[in-house]
Tab-separated table of C-alpha atoms in Angstrom:
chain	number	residue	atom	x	y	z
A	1	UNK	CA	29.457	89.077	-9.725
A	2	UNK	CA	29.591	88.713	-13.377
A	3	UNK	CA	33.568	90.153	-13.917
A	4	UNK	CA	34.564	87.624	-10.513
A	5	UNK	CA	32.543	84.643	-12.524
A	6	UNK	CA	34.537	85.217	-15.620
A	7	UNK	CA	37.693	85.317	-14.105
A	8	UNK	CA	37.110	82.640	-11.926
A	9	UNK	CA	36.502	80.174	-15.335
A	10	UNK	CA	38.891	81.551	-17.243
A	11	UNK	CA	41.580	80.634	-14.154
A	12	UNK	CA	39.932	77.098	-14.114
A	13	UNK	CA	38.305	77.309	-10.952
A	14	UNK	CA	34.619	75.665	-10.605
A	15	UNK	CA	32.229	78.078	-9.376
A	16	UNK	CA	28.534	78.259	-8.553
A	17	UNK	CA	26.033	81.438	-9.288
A	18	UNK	CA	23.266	81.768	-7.053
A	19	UNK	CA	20.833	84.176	-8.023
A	20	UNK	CA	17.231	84.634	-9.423
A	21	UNK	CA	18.437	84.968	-13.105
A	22	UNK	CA	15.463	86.288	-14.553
A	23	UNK	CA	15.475	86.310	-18.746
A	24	UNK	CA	15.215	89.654	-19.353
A	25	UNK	CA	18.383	90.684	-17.294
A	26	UNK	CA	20.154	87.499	-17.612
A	27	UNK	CA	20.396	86.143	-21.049
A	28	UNK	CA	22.420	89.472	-22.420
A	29	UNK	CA	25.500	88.184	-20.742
A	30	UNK	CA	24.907	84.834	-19.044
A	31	UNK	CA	24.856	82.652	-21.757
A	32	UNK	CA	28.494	84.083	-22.836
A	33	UNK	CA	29.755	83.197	-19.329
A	34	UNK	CA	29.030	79.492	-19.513
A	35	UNK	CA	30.894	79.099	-23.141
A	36	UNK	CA	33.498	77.061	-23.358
A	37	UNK	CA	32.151	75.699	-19.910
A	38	UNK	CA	30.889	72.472	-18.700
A	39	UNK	CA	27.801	74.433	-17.044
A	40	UNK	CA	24.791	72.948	-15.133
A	41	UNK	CA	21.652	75.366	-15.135
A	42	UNK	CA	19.247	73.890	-11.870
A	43	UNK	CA	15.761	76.034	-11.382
A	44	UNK	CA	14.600	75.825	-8.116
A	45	UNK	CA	10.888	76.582	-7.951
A	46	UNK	CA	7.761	75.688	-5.241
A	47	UNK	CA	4.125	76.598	-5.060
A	48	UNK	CA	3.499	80.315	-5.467
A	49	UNK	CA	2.103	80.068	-1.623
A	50	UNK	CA	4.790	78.370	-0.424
A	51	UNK	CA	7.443	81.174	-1.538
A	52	UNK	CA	4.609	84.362	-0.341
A	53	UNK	CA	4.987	82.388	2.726
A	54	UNK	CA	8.614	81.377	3.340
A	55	UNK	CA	9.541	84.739	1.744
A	56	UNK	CA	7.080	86.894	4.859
A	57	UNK	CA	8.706	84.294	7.087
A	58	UNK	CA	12.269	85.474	6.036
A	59	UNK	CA	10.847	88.756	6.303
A	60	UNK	CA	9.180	88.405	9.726
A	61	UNK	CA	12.386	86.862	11.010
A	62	UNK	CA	14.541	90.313	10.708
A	63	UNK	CA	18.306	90.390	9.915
A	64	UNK	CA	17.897	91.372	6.855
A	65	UNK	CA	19.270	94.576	5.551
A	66	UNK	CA	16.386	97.315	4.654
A	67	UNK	CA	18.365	97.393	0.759
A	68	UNK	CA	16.250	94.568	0.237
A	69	UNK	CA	12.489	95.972	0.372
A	70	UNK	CA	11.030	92.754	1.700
A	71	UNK	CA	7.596	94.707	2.455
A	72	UNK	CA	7.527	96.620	-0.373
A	73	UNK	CA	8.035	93.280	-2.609
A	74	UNK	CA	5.799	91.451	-0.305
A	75	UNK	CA	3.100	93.907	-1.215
A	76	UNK	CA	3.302	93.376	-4.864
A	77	UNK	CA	2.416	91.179	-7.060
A	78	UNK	CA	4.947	88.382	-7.980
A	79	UNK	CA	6.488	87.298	-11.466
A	80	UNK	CA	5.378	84.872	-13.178
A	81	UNK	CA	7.432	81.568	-12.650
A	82	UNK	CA	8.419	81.487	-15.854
A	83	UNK	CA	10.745	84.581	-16.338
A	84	UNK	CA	13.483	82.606	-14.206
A	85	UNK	CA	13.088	79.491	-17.134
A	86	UNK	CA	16.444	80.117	-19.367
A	87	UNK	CA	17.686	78.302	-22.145
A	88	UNK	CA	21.145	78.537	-21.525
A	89	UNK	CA	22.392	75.940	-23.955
A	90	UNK	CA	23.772	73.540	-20.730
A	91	UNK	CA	22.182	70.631	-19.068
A	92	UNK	CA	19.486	72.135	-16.803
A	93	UNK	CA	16.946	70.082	-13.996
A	94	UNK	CA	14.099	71.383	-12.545
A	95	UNK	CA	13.917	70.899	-8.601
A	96	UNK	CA	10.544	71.580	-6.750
A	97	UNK	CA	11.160	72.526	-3.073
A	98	UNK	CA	7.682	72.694	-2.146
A	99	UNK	CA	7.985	70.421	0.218
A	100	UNK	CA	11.517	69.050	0.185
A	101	UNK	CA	13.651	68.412	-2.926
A	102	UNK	CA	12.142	66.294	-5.929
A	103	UNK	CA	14.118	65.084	-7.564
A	104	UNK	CA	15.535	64.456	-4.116
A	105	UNK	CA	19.263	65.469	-2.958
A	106	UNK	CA	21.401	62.583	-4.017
A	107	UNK	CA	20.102	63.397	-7.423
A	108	UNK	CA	20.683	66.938	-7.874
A	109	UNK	CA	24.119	66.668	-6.420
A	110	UNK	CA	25.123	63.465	-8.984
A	111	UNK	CA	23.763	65.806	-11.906
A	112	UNK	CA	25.659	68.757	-10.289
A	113	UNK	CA	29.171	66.585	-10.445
A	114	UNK	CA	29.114	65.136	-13.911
């Protein structure tokens, strides 16, 4: 992912990362991919239920391939919120999906563009 990022920016193409970038793993490298960039940083975070819950739903649901561990991560305790907060040095917004999108759509999507 990171080597088709970079090469994707340095050809001028716009590109978006999904991913939970925690700090630990992320901020060796991913900070150094957004220089020179216009980057936008959005966290997407809900209720610590709410993702147990949509996570055992996603779980429940099947499809997804074993690589992932879903029971064995379900079983565990989960990180604390706060390891996915970077500093990236870009403009970054905060989006609760608890229970839909606040700020709402239109929102994220004009702060996405700019």
């Amino acid at each position: 992912m990171r080597t088709l990022a970079a090469r994707s920016l340095a050809s001028g193409a716009s590109l978006i990362l999904e991913a939970n970038f925690d700090r630990e793993r992320s901020l060796a490298w991913l900070p150094g991919l957004l220089t020179g960039s216009d980057g936008r940083f959005v966290l997407c975070h809900a209720s610590p239920e709410v993702v147990r819950a949509r996570f055992a739903a996603r779980m429940s649901a099947g499809g997804r391939h074993p690589v992932h561990l879903d029971a064995e991560i379900l079983e565990d305790e989960w990180p604390d919120p706060a390891k996915f907060e970077l500093d990236l040095g870009v403009a970054s917004l905060a989006v609760d999906t608890t229970a839909g999108y606040t700020p709402n759509l239109e929102t994220i999507v004009a702060f996405v563009q700019r």
